[in-house]
Coordinates of C-alpha atoms and ligand atoms in Angstrom, one line a residue:
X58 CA 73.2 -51.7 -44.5
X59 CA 74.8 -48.5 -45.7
X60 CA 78.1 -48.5 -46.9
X61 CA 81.0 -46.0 -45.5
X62 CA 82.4 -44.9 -48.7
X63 CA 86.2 -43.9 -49.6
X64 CA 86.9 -40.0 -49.7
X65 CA 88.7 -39.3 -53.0
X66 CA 89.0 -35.8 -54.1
X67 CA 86.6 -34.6 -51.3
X68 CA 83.7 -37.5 -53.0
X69 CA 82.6 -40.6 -51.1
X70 CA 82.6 -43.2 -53.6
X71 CA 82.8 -46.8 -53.8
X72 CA 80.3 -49.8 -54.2
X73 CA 82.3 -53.0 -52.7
X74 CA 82.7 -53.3 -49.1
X75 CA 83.6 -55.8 -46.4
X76 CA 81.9 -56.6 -43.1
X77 CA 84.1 -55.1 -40.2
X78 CA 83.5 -57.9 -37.7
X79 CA 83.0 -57.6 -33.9
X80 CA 86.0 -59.7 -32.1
X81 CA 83.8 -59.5 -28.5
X82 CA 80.8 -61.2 -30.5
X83 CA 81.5 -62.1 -34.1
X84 CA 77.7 -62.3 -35.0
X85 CA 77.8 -58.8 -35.0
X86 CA 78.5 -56.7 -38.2
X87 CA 80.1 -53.5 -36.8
X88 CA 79.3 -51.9 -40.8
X89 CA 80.4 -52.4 -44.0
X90 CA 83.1 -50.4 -45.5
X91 CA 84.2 -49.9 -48.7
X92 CA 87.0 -52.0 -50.7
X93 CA 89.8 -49.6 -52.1
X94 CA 90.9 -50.9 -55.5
X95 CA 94.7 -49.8 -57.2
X96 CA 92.0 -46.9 -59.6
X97 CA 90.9 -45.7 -56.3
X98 CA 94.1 -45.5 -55.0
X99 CA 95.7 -44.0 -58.5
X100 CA 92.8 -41.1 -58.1
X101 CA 93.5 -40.4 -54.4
X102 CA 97.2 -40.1 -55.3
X103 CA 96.4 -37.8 -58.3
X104 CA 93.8 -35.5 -55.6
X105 CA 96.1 -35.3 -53.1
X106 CA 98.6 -34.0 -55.7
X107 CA 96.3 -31.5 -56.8
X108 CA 95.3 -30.6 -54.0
X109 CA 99.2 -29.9 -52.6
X110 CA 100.3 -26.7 -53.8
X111 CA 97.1 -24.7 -52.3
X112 CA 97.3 -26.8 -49.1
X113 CA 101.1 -26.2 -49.2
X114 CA 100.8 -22.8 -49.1
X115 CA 97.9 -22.5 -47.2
X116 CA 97.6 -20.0 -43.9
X117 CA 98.7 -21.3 -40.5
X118 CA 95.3 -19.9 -39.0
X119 CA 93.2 -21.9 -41.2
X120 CA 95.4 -25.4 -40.4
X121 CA 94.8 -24.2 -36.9
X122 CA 91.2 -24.0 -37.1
X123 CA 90.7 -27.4 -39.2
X124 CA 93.1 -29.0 -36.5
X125 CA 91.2 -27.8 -33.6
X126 CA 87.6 -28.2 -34.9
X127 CA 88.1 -31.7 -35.3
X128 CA 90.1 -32.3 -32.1
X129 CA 87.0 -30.8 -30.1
X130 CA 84.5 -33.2 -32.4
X131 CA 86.2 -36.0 -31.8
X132 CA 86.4 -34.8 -27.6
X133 CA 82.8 -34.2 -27.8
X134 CA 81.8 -37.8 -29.8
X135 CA 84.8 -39.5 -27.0
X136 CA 81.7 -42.1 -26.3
X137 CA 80.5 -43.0 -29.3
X138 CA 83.4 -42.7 -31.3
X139 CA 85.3 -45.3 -28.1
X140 CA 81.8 -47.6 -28.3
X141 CA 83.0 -47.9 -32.1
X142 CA 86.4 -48.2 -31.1
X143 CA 85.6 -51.1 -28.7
X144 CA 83.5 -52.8 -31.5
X145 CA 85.6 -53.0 -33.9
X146 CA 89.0 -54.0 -32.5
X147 CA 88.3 -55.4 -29.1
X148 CA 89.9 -53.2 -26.4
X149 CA 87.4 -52.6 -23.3
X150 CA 85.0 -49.5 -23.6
X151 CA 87.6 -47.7 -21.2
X152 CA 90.6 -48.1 -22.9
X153 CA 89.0 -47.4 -25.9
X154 CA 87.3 -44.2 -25.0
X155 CA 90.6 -42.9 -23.2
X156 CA 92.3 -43.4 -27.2
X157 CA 89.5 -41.5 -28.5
X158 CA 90.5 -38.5 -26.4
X159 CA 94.2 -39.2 -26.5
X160 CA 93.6 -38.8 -30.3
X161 CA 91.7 -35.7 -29.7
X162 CA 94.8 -34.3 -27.9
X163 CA 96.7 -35.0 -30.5
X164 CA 94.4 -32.9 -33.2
X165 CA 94.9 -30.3 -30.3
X166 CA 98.5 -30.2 -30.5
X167 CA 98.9 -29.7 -33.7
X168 CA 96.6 -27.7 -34.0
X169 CA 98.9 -25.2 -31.5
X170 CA 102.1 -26.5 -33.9
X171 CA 100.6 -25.2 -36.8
X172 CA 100.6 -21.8 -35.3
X173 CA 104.1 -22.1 -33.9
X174 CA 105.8 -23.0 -37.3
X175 CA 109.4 -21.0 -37.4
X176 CA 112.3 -21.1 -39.3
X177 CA 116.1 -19.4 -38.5
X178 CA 118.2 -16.7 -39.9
X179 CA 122.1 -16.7 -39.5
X180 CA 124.7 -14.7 -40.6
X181 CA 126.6 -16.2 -43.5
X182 CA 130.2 -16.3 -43.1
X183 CA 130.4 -14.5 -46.2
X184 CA 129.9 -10.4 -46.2
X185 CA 126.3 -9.1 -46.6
X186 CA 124.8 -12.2 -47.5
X187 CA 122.0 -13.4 -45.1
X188 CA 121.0 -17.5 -44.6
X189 CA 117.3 -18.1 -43.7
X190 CA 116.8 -21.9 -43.0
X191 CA 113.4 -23.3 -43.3
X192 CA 110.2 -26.0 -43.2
X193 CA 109.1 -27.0 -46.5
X194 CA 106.1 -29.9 -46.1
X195 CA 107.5 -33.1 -48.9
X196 CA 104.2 -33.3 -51.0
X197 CA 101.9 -36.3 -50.8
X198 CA 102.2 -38.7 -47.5
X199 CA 101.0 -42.1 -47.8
X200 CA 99.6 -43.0 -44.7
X201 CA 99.5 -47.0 -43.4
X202 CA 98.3 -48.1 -40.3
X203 CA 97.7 -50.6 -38.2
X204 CA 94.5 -52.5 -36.4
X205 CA 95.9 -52.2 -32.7
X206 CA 95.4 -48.3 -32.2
X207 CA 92.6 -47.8 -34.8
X208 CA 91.9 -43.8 -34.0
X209 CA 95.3 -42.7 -31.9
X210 CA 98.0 -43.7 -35.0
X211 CA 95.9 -42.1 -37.9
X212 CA 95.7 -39.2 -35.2
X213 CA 99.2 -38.6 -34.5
X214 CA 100.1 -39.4 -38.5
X215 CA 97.3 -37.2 -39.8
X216 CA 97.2 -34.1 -37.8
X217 CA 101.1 -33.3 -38.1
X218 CA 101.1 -34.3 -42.1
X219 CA 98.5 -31.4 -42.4
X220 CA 100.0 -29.3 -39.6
X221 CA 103.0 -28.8 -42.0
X222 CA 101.3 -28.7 -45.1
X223 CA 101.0 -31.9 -46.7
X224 CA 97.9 -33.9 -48.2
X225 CA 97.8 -37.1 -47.6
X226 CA 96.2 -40.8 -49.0
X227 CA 95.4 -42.8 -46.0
X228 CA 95.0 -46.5 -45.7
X229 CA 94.3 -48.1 -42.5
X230 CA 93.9 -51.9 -41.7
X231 CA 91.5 -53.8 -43.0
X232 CA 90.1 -54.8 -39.8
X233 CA 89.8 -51.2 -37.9
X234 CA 88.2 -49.1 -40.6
X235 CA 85.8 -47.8 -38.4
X236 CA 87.3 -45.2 -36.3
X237 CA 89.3 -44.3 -39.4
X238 CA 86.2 -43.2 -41.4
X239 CA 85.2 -41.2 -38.7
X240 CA 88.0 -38.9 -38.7
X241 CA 88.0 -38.5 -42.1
X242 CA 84.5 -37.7 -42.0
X243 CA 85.5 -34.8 -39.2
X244 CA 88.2 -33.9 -40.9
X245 CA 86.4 -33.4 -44.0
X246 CA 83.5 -31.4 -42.0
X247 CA 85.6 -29.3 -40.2
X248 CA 86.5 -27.7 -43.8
X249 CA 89.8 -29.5 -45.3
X250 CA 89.6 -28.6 -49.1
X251 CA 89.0 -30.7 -51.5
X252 CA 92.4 -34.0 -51.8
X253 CA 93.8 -32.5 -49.1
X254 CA 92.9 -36.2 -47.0
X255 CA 91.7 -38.9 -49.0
X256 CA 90.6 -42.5 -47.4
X257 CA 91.2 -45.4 -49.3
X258 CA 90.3 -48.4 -47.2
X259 CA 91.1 -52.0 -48.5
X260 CA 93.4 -54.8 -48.5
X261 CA 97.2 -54.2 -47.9
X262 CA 98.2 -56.0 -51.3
X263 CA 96.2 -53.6 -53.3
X264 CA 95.9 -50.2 -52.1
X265 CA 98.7 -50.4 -50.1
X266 CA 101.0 -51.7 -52.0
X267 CA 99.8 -49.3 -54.9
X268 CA 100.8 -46.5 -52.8
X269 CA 104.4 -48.2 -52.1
X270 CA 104.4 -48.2 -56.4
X271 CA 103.3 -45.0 -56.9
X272 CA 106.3 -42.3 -57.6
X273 CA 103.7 -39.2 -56.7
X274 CA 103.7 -40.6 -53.0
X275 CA 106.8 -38.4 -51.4
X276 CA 106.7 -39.8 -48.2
X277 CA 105.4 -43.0 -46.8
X278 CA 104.6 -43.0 -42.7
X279 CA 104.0 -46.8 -41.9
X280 CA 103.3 -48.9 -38.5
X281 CA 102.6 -52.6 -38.5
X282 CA 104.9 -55.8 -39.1
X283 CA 108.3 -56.0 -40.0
X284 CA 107.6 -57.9 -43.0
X285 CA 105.5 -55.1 -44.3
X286 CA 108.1 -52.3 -43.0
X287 CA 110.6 -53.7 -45.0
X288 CA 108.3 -54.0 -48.1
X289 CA 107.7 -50.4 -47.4
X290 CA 111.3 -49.7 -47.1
X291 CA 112.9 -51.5 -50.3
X292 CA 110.4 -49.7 -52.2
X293 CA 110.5 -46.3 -50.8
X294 CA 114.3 -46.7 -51.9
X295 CA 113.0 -47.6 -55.1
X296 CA 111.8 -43.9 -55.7
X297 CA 114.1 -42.1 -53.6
X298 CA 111.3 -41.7 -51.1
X299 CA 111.5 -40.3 -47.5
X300 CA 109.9 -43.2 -45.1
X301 CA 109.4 -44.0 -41.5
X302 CA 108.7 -47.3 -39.8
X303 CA 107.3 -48.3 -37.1
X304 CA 106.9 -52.4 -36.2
X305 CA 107.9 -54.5 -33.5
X306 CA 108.8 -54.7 -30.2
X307 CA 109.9 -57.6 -27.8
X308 CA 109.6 -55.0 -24.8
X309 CA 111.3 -55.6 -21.8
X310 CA 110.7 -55.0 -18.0
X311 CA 113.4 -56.0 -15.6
X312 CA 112.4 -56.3 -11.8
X313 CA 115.1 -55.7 -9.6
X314 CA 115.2 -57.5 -6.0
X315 CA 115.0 -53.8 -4.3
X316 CA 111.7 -52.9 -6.4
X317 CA 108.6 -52.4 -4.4
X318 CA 106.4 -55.5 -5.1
X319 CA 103.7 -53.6 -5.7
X320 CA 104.3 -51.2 -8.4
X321 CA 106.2 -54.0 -10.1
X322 CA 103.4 -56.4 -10.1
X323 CA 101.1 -53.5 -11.3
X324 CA 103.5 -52.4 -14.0
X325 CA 103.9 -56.1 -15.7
X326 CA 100.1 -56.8 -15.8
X327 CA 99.2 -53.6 -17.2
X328 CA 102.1 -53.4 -20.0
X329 CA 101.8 -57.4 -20.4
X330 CA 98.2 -57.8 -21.0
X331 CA 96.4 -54.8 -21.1
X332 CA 94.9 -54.3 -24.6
X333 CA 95.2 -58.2 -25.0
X334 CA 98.8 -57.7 -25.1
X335 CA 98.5 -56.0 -28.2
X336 CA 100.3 -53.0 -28.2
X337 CA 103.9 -52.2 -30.1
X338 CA 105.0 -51.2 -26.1
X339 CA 103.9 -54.6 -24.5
X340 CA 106.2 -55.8 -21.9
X341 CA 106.5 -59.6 -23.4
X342 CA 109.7 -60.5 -21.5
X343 CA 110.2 -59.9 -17.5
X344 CA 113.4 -59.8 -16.5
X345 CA 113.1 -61.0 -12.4
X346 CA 116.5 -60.8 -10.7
X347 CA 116.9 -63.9 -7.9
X348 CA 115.8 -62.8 -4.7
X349 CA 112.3 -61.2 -5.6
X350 CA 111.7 -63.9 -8.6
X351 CA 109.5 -66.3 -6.7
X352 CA 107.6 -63.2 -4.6
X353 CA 107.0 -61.2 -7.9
X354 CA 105.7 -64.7 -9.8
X355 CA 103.1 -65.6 -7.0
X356 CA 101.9 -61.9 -6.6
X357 CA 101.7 -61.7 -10.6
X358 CA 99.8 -65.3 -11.1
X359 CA 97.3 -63.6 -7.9
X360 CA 97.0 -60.7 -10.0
X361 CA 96.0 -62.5 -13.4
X362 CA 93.3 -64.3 -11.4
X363 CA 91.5 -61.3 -10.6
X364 CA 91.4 -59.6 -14.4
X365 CA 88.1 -60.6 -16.2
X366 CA 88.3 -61.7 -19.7
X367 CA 85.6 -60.8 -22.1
X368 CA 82.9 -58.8 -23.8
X369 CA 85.0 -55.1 -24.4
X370 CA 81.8 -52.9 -24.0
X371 CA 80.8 -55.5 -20.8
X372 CA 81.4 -53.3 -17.4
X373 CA 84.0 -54.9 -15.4
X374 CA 85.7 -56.2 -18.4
X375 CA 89.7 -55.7 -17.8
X376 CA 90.7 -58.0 -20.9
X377 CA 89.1 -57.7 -24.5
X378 CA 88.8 -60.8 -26.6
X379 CA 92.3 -61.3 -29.3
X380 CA 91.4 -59.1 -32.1
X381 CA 90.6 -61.9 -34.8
X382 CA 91.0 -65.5 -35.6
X383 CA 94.1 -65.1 -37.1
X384 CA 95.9 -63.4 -34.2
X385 CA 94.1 -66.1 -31.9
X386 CA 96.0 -69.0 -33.7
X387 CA 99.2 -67.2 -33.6
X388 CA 98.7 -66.8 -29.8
X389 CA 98.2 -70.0 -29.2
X390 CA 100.8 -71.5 -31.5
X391 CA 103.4 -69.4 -29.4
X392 CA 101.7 -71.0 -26.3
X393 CA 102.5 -74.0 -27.9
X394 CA 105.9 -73.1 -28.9
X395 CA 106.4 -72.3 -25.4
X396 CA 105.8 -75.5 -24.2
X397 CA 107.8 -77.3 -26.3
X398 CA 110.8 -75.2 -25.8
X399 CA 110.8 -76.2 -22.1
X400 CA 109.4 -73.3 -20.9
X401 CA 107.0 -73.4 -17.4
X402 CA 103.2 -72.3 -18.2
X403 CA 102.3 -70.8 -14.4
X404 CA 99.0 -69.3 -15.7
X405 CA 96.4 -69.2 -18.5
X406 CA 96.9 -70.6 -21.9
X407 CA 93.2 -71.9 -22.7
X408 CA 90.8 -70.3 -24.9
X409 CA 87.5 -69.1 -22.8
X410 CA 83.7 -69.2 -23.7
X411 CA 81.5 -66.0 -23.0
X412 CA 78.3 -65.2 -23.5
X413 CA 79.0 -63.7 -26.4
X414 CA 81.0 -65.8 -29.1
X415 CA 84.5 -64.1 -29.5
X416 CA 88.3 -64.6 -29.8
X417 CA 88.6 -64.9 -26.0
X418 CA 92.1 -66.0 -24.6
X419 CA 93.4 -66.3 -20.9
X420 CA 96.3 -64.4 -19.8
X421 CA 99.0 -66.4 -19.7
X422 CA 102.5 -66.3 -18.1
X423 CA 105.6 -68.5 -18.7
X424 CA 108.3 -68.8 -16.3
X425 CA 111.7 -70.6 -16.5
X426 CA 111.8 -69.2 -19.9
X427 CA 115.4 -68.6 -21.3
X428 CA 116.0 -65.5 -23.6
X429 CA 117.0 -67.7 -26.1
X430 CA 113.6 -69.5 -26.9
X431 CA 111.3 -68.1 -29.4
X432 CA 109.0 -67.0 -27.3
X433 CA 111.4 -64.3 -25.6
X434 CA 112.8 -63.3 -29.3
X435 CA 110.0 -63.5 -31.3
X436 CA 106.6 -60.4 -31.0
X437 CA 103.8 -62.3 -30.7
X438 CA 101.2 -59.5 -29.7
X439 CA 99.0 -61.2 -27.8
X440 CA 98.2 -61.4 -23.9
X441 CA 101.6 -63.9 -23.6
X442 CA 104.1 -62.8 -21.4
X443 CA 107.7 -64.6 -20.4
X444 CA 109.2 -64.6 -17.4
X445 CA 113.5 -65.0 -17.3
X446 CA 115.3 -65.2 -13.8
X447 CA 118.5 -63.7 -14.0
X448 CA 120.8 -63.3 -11.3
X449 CA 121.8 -59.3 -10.9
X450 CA 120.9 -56.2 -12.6
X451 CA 124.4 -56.6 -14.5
X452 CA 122.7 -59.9 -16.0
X453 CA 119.3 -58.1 -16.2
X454 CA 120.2 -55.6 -18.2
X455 CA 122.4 -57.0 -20.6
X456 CA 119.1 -59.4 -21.2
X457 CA 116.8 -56.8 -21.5
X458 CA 119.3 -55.5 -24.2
X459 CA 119.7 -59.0 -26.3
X460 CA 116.9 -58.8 -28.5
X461 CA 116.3 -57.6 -32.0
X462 CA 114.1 -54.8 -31.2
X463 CA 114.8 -52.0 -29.2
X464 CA 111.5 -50.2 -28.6
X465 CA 110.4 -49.4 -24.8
X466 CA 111.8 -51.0 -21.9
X467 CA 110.8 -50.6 -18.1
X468 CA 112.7 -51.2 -14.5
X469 CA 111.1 -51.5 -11.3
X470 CA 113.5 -50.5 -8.6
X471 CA 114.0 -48.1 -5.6
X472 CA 117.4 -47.8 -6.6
X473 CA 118.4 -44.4 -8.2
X474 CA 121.5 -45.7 -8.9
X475 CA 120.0 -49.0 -11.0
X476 CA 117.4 -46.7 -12.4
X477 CA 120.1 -44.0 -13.8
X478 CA 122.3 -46.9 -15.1
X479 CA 119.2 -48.4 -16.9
X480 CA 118.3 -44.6 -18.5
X481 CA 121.6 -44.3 -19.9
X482 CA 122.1 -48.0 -21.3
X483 CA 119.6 -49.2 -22.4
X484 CA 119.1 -50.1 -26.0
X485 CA 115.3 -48.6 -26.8
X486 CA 114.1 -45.9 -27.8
X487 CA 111.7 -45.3 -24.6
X488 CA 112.7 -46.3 -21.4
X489 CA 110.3 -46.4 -18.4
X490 CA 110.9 -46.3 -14.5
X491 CA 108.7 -47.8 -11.8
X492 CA 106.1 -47.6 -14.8
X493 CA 104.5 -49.8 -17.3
X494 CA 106.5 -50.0 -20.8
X495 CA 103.3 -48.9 -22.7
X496 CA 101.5 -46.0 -21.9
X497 CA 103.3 -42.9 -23.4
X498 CA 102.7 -38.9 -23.6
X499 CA 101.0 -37.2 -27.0
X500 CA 103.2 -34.4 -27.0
X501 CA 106.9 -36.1 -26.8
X502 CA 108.7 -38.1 -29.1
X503 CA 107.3 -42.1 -29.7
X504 CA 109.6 -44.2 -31.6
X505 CA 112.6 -47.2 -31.2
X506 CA 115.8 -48.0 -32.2
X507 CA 117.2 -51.5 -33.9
X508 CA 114.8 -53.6 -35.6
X509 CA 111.7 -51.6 -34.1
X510 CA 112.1 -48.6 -36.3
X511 CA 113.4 -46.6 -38.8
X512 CA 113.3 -42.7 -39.7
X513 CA 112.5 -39.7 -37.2
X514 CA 110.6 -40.1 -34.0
X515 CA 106.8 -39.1 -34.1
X516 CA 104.6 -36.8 -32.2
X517 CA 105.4 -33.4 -30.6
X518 CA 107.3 -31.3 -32.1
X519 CA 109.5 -34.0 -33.3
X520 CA 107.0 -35.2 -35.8
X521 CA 108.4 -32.1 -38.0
X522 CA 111.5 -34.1 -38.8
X523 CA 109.4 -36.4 -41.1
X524 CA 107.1 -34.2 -42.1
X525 CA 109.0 -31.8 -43.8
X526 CA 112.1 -31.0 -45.4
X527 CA 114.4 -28.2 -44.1
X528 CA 115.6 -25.7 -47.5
X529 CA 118.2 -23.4 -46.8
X530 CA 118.1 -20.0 -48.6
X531 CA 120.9 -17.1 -49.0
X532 CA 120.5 -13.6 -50.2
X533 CA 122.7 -11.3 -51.4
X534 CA 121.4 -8.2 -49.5
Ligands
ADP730 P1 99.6 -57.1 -39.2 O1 100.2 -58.4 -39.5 O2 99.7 -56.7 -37.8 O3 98.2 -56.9 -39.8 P2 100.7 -55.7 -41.4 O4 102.1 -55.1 -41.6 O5 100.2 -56.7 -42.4 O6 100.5 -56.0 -39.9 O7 99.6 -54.5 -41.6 C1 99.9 -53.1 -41.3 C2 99.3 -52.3 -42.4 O8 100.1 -52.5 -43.6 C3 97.9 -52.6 -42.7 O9 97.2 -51.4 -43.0 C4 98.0 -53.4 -43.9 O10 96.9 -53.4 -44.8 C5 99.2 -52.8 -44.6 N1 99.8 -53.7 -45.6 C6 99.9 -55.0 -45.7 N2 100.5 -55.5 -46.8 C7 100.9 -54.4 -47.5 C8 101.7 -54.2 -48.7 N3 102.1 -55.2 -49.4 N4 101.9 -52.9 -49.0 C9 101.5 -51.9 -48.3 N5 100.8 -52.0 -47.1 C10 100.5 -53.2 -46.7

C-alpha cells in the first residue's frame, strides 16, 4: 500500500505510517499515512520560517490565484474528495460531500480577501505628520485540528493563514488525515512555494506538542478538547505567543410552547444527531417549556425512528457509525451515566449490528433530565441528546445560559418578542432562531464565548484578527 508522505519544505518524506481505519466497516484500510516525529516537525518549523519573508511579502494576485486554483480543485474532486471524507471519519456520503464544497467556498473566499487586503490613513493630531495603520501577517502558524470536520477546519485555518501572508505547519488528527493530505497535495499543485504549507501528520503528544515547544511557532490556531486547548494555551503563554481556541460546546436549544412543532422537531434531530452528534454546534440539551414538552417528546421519539443508522457511503443512510472505539465507549458510558443519575431513556441507547462491522450507535434521547446531571454539563459528542422541562421562557433561558460553554444556542418560537429577547441574552457566541444550532455560513464569524473559546472569531473577514497583527506607522511629511 503506498504511503501518503508528510510535506516538509515542499518534499514528501516519511517511512512510518499508520492505518487510517474505516468507522462504517473497520476491515477496511482507508491508506496509510505517515507518522510525524518531533525532527519532522523541528524541519517543518525551520521551512515554514524560511519560507516567511518571500511568502510575507508576496503579491496579493499570486495568493489570489493559489487560493482560487485550489478552491475550484477541490469543487471539481467534491465526490471523491467527500467518498474519502465519508471513509475516513464516518459522516454519510452527503454530509460529507456538502463539507467538501463548503471547504471549497472557503478557498474561494479568501481567495477574494486576498485581493481586498487594506489598511487606513488618519491624520495625526500632531501638524504634518501622517498615521497609516496596517496588516502585518505574525510569521509561522501552527495549525491543529480536529477529526470531526476533517477538510472544512483545515480549510477555513489554512486559506486565511496564507491569505494574509503566513506559512504554516499543519497537523491534523490522527484519525482524519485523509482529506488533510489532499489539500495539501492541491495546495502544493496549485503553486505554493516551497515551506510555505508543510503537513506533519502524527500523534498529538509528538508533533503537536512539539509545535506547542517550539519558540519559531508565532501563532497557534487550535480546535479540539478543552484539555488540549488549555495545553495549547499555558504554553503559548510560555512564549508570548498569539493563540486561538476552539473546543467545547454543551449547545442549547430551547422550545418554547408557541413554537411550531414542526420546525422544532426538525431543528433538534438535525443539530442533535446529525453527524453522530459530533459536531462543536450539537444541540445536547433541549430546553422544552411545559405545555409543548410532552407533544415535542412524542413527535421527536417518531422522528428518531425513521433516521437509518449505518454504513456512511450506504444510500439512505441518515446516521454514520461513532467515529472510533474510543468515542463509542465514551457514548455509552454517558448513556450509562445517564441512567444512573435518574434520568428517563425515551429512545435508543443500544449499540447496532450492520452489515458491515462498525462503531454503530442508536440515537438516543433522555428526558426528565435536570441541568444539573452530568450529562447536561458535560460534551459528550456523540448522538446523545437531553431533554429538561422547564416551566417559561424566563426558566428556559436562564437554563440554556447555566452551562460552562457558551458556543451556539437555538430557540424555536413564533414569538418575535421571545426570539429578540433570546438574540440579545443569550450567553453564546452564535445564536440561532427557528434553526438548527449547527449549520453555519463560510463567510461570517464562527466562534463562542466562556469555556468554548478563546482569541478572535474565525472565517470571513473576521479571520484577519488572528491572522495578523495591526502596525501603526507615522511620517513626518
Ligand atoms: P479529541 O479528544 O477530540 O481527539 P484532542 O484535543 O485530543 O481532541 O485533539 C485535537 C487535536 O489536538 C488533534 O490534532 C490532536 O492530535 C491534537 N493534540 C492532542 N494532544 C496534543 C498535545 N499535547 N499538543 C498538541 N496537540 C495535541
Amino acid at each position: 500500500m503506498t504511503i501518503y508522505q508528510n510535506l516538509i519544505a515542499g518534499e514528501w518524506v516519511g517511512s512510518d505510517a499508520t492505518k487510517n481505519i474505516n468507522p462504517s466497516d473497520t476491515n477496511e484500510v482507508v491508506g496509510l499515512y505517515a507518522d510525524g516525529t518531533v525532527e519532522d516537525t523541528k524541519n517543518a518549523i525551520a521551512a515554514a520560517k524560511a519560507a516567511f519573508p518571500a511568502w510575507s511579502r508576496s503579491g496579493i494576485w499570486e495568493r489570489h490565484v493559489i487560493l482560487k486554483k485550489a478552491g475550484d480543485e477541490i469543487m471539481a474532486r467534491k465526490d471523491e474528495v467527500g467518498a474519502l471524507l465519508a471513509r475516513e471519519e464516518g459522516k454519510t456520503l452527503p454530509e460529507a460531500i456538502g463539507e467538501t464544497i463548503r471547504a471549497s467556498q472557503i478557498f474561494e473566499f479568501f481567495a477574494g480577501e486576498a485581493l481586498r487586503l487594506a489598511g487606513e490613513i488618519i491624520p495625526s493630531v500632531r501638524p504634518n505628520i501622517g498615521v497609516e495603520i496596517t496588516r502585518d501577517p505574525l510569521g509561522v502558524i501552527g495549525i491543529i485540528t480536529p477529526w470531526n470536520f476533517p477538510i472544512a477546519i483545515p480549510a477555513w485555518k489554512i486559506a486565511p493563514a496564507l491569505c494574509y501572508g503566513n506559512t504554516i505547519v499543519f497537523k491534523p488528527a490522527e484519525l482524519v488525515p485523509g482529506c488533510s493530505w489532499a489539500i495539501v497535495d492541491i495546495l502544493h499543485r496549485a503553486g505554493l512555494p516551497k515551506g510555505v504549507l508543510n503537513l506533519v501528520m502524527g500523534k498529538g503528544s509528538v508533533v503537536g506538542q512539539a509545535m506547542l515547544d517550539s519558540a519559531d511557532v508565532a501563532g497557534i490556531t487550535f480546535t479540539g478538547s478543552t484539555g488540549t486547548g488549555r495545553r495549547v494555551a499555558a504554553a503559548s503563554i510560555e512564549h508570548n505567543r498569539k493563540f486561538q481556541l476552539e473546543m467545547g460546546g454543551k449547545n442549547p436549544m430551547v422550545v418554547l410552547d408557541d413554537a411550531d412543532l414542526n420546525v422544532a422537531v426538525e431543528a433538534a434531530a438535525n443539530s442533535g444527531f446529525f453527524s453522530t452528534g459530533q459536531r462543536c454546534t450539537a444541540s445536547s440539551r433541549l430546553i422544552v417549556t411545559e405545555g409543548i414538552h410532552d407533544t415535542f417528546v412524542a413527535s421527536l421519539t417518531e422522528k428518531l425512528k425513521t433516521l437509518v443508522v449505518d454504513n456512511a457511503l450506504k444510500s439512505g443512510t441518515h446516521i454514520g457509525p461513532v467515529v472510533d472505539e474510543r468515542q463509542l465507549k465514551t457514548d455509552t458510558d454517558y448513556i450509562e451515566i445517564g441512567k444512573q443519575e435518574g434520568a428517563k431513556l425515551a429512545f435508543g441507547g443500544e449499540l447496532i449490528t450492520r452489515e458491515t462491522p462498525g462503531f454503530y450507535l442508536q440515537p438516543t434521547l433522555f428526558t426528565e433530565a435536570t441541568n444539573q446531571m452530568r450529562i447536561s454539563r458535560e460534551e459528550i459528542f456523540g448522538p446523545v441528546v437531553s431533554v429538561i422541562r422547564v416551566k417559561d421562557y424566563e426558566e428556559a433561558l436562564a437554563t440554556a445560559n447555566d452551562t460552562p460553554f457558551g458556543l451556539s444556542a437555538g430557540i424555536a418560537t413564533t414569538s418575535l418578542k421571545h426570539a429578540t429577547h433570546f438574540k440579545r441574552n443569550s450567553e453564546a457566541g452564535m445564536v440561532m432562531v427557528n434553526l438548527p444550532t449547527a449549520g453555519v455560513d463560510f463567510h461570517v464569524p464562527f466562534g463562542g464565548r466562556k469555556g468554548s473559546s478563546y482569541g478572535p472569531r474565525e472565517q470571513g473577514k473576521y479571520a484577519a484578527e488572528f491572522y495578523t497583527t495591526v502596525k501603526t506607522a507615522y511620517t513626518l511629511a
